[in-house]
PDB file of C-alpha atoms in Angstrom:
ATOM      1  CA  UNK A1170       5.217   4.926 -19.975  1.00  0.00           C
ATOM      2  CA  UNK A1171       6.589   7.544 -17.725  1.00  0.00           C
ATOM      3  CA  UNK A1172       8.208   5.197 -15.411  1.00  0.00           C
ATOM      4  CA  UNK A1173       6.387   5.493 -11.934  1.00  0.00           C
ATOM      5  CA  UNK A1174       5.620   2.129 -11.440  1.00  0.00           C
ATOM      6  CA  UNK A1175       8.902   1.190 -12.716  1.00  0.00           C
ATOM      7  CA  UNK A1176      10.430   3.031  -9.719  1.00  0.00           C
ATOM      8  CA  UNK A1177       8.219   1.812  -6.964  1.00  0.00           C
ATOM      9  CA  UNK A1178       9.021  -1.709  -8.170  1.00  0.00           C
ATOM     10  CA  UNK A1179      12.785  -1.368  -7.997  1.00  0.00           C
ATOM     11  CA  UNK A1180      12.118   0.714  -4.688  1.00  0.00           C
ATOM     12  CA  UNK A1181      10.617  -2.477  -3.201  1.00  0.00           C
ATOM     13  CA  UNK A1182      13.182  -4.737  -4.467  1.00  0.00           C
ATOM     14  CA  UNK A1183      10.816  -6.404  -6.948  1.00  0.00           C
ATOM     15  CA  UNK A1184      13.191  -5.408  -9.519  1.00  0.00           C
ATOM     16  CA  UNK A1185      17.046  -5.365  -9.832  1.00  0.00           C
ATOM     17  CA  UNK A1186      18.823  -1.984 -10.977  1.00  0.00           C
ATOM     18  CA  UNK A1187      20.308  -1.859 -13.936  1.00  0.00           C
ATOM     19  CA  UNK A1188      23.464  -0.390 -12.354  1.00  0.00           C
ATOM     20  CA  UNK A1189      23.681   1.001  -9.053  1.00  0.00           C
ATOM     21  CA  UNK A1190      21.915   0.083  -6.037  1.00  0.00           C
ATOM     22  CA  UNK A1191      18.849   1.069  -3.264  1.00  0.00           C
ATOM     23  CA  UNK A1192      18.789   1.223   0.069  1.00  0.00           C
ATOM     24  CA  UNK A1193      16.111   1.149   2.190  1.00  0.00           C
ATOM     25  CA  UNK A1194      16.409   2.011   5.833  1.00  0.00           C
ATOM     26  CA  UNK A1195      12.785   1.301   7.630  1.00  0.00           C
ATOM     27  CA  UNK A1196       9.786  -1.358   6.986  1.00  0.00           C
ATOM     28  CA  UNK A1197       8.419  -1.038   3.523  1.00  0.00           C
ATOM     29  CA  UNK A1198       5.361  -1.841   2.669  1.00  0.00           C
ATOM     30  CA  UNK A1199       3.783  -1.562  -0.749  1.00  0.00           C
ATOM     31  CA  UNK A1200       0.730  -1.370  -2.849  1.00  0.00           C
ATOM     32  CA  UNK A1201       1.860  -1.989  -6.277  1.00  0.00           C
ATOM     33  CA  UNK A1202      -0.508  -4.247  -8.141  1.00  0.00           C
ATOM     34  CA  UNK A1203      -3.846  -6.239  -7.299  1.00  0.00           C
ATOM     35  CA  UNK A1204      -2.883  -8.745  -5.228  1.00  0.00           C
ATOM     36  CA  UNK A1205       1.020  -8.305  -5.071  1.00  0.00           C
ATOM     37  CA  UNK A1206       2.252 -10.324  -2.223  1.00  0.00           C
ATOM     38  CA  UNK A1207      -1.151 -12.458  -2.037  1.00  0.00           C
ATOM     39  CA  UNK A1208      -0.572 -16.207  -2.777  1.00  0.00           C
ATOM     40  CA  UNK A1209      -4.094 -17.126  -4.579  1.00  0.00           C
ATOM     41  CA  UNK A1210      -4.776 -20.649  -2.912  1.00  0.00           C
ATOM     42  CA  UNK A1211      -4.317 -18.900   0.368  1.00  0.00           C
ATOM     43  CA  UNK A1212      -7.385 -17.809   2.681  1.00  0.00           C
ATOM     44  CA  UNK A1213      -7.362 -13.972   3.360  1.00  0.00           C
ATOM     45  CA  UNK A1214      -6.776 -14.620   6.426  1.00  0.00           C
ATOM     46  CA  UNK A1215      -3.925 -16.725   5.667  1.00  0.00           C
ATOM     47  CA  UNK A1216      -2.267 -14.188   3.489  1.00  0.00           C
ATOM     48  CA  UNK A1217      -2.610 -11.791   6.508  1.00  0.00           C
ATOM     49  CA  UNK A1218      -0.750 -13.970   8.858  1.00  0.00           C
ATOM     50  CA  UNK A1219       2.182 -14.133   5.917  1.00  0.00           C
ATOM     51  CA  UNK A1220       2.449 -10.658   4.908  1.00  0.00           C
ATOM     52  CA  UNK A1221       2.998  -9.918   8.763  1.00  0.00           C
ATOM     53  CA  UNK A1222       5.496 -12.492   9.139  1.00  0.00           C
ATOM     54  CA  UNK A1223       7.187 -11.622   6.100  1.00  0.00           C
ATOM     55  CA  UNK A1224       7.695  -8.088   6.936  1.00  0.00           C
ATOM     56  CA  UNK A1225       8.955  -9.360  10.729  1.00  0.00           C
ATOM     57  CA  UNK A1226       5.863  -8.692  12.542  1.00  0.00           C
ATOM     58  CA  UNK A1227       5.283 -11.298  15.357  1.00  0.00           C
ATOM     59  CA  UNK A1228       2.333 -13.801  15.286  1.00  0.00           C
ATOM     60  CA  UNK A1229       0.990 -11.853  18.607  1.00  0.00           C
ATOM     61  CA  UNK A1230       1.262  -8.465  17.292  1.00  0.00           C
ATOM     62  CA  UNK A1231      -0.870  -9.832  14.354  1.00  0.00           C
ATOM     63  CA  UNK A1232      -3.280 -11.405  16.218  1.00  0.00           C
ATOM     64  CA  UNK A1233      -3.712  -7.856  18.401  1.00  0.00           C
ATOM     65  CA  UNK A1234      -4.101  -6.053  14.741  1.00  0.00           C
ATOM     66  CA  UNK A1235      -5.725  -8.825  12.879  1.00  0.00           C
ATOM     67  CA  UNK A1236      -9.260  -7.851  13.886  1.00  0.00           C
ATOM     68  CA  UNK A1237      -8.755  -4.515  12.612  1.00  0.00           C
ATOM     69  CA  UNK A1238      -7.154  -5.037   9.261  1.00  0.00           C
ATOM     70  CA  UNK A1239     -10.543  -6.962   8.913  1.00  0.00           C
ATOM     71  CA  UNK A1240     -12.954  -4.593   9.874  1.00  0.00           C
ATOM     72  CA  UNK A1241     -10.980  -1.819   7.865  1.00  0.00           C
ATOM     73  CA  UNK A1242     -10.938  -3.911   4.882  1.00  0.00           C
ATOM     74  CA  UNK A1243     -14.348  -4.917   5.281  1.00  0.00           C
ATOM     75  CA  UNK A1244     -14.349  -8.048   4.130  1.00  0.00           C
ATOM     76  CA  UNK A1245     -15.678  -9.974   7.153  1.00  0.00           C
ATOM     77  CA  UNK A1246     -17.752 -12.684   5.802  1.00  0.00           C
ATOM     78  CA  UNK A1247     -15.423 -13.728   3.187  1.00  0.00           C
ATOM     79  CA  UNK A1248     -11.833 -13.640   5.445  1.00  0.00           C
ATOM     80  CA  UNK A1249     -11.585 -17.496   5.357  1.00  0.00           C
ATOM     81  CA  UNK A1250     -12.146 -18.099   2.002  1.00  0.00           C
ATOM     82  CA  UNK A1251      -9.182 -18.699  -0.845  1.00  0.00           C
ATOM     83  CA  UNK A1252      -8.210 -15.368  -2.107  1.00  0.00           C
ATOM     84  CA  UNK A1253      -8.573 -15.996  -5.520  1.00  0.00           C
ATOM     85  CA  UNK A1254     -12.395 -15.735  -4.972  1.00  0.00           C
ATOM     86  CA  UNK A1255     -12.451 -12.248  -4.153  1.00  0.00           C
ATOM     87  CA  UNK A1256     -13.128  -9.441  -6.203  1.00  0.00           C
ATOM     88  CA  UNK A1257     -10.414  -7.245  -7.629  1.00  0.00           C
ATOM     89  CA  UNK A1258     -12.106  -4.542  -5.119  1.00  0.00           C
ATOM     90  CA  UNK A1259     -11.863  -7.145  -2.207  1.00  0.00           C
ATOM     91  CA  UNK A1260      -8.403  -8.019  -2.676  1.00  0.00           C
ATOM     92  CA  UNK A1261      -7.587  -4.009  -2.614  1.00  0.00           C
ATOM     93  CA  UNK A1262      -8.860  -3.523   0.445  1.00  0.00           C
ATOM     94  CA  UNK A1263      -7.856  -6.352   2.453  1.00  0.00           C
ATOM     95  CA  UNK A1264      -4.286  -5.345   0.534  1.00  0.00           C
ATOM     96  CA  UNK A1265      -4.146  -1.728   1.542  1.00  0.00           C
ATOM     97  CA  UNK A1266      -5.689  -3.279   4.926  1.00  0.00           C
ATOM     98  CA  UNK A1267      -2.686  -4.925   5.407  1.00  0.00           C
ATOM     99  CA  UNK A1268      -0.657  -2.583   4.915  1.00  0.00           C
ATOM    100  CA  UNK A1269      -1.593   0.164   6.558  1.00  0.00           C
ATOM    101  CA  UNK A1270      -2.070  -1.551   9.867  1.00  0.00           C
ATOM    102  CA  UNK A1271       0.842  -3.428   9.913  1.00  0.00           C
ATOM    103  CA  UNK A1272       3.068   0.081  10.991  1.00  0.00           C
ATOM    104  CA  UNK A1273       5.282   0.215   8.125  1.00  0.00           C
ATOM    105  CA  UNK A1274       8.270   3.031   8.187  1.00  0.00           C
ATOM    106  CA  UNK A1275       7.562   3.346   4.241  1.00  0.00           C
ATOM    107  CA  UNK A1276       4.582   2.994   2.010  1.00  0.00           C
ATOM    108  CA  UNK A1277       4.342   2.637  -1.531  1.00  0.00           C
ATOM    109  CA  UNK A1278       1.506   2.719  -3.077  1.00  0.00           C
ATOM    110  CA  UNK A1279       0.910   2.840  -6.938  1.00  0.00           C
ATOM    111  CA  UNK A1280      -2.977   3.241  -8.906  1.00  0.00           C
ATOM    112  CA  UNK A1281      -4.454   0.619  -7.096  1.00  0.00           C
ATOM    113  CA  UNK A1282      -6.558   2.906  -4.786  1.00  0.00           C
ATOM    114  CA  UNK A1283      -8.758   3.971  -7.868  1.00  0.00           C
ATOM    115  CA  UNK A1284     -10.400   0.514  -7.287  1.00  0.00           C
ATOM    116  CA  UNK A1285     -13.190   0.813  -4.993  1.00  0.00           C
ATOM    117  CA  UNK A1286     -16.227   2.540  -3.693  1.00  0.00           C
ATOM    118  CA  UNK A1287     -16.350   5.724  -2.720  1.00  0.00           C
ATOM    119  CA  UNK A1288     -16.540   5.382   0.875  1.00  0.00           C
ATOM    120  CA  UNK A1289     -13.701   3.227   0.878  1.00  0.00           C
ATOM    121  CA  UNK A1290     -11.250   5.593  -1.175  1.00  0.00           C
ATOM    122  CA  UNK A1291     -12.058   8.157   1.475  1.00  0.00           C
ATOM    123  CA  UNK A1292     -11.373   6.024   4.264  1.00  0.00           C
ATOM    124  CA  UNK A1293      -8.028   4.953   2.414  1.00  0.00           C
ATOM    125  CA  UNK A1294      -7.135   8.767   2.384  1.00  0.00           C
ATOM    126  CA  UNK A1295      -7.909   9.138   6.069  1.00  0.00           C
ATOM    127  CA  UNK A1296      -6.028   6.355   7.278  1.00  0.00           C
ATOM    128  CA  UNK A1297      -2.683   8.188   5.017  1.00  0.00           C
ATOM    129  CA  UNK A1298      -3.166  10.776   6.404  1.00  0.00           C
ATOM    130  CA  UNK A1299      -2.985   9.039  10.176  1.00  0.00           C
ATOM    131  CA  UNK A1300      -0.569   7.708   8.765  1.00  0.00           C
ATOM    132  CA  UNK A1301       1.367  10.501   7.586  1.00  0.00           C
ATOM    133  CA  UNK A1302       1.093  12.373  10.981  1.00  0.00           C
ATOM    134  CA  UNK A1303       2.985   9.357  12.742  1.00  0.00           C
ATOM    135  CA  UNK A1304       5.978  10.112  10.236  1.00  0.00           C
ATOM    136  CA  UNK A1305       5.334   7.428   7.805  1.00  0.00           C
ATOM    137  CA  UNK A1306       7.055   8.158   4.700  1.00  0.00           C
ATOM    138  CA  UNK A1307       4.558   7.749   1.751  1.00  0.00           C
ATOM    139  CA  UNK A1308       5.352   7.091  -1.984  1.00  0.00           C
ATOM    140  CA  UNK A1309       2.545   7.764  -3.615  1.00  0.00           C
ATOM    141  CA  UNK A1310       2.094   7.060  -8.008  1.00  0.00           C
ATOM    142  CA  UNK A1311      -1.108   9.098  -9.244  1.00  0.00           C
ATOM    143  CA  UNK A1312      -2.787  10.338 -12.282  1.00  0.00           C
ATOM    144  CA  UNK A1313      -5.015  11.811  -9.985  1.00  0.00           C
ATOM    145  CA  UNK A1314      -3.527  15.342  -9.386  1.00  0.00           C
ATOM    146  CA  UNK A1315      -6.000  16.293  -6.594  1.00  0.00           C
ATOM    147  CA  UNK A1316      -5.189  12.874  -4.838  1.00  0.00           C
ATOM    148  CA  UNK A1317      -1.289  13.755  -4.719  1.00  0.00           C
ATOM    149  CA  UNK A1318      -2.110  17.429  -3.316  1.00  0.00           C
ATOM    150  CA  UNK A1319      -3.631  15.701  -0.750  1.00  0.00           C
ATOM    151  CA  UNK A1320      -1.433  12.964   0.057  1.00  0.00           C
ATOM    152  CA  UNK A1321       1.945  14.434  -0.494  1.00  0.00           C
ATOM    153  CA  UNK A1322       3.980  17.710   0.227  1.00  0.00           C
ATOM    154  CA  UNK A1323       6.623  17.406  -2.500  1.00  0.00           C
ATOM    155  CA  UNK A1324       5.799  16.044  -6.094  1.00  0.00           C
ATOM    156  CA  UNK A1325       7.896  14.722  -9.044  1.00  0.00           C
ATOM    157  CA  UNK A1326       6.642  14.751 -12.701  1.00  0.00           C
ATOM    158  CA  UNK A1327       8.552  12.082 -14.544  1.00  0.00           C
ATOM    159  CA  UNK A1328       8.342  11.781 -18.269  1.00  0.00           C
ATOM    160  CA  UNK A1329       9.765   8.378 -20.203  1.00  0.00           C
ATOM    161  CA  UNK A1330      11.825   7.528 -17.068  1.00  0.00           C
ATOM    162  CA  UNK A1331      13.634  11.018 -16.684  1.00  0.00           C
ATOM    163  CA  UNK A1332      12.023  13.608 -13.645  1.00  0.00           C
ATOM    164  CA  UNK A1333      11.411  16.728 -15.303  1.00  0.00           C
ATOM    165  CA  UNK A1334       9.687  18.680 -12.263  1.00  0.00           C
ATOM    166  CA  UNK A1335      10.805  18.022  -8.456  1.00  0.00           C
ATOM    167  CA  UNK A1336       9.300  19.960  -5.704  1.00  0.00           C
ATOM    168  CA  UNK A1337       6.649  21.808  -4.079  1.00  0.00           C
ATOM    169  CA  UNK A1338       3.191  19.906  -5.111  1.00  0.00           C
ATOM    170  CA  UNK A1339       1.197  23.336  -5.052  1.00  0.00           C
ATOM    171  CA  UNK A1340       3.755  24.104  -7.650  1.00  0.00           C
TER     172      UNK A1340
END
């Protein structure tokens, strides 16, 4: 109800403004929803192959990254198979696979990395934080108040759509 997920949706153009307008200068990539930006009857490694094309990335620089987003999602056996037999946990990480590999100038990524072992929340957090040090800019919506002081430098509290705190996360 505060609005969060609201924002990152306009922010990645899945919905219109109202009144004004957003502009984007960079890649985007997001992570708004279980399977956003997954077509169901697709294989996984199908939906790879789209997602890259979609966002501009050549067929070749896929195929160099492809075995990676794989391994990272850890979903190896099950890569050829329609998506819409994975798990909700599955689909996460071959999602956030995807889109941290893929070398995007933004990232948005809402509550979907609560899904998911252990292990592969931390490795999530690692690869941000790669992520972070090559000057990706990273959107991050959270609940989870120790996951945004370690993700992000600069915080905003938003309450029924209006910010009512913007700046320092320590603050």
């Amino acid at each position: 109800g505060a609005g969060k997920t609201t924002l990152l949706r306009l922010l990645s153009g899945l919905i219109k403004p109202d009144t004004g307008r957003i502009e984007i200068c960079g890649r985007l990539q997001a992570l708004i929803a279980l399977g956003a930006g997954f077509s169901p009857q697709l294989t996984g490694r199908e939906n790879v192959y789209v997602n890259a094309s979609i966002l501009g990335v050549s067929k070749r620089d896929t195929d160099r990254l492809f075995d990676r987003i794989v391994d990272f999602a850890g979903i190896e056996e099950s890569i050829d198979m329609p998506v819409q037999s994975y798990s909700s946990g599955m689909v996460v990480r071959l999602g956030f696979s995807v889109a941290a590999h893929l070398e995007p100038d933004i990232l948005l990524v809402d509550e979907v990395l609560s899904v998911g072992d252990l292990a592969f929340r931390t490795k999530c957090q690692v690869r941000i934080q790669e992520m972070k040090q090559k000057g990706v800019a990273i959107i991050l919506v959270s609940h989870n108040l120790h996951t945004v002081s370690h993700v992000c430098t600069r915080a905003i509290t938003m309450d029924k759509g209006r910010i009512v705190y913007d700046g320092e996360t320590e603050t």
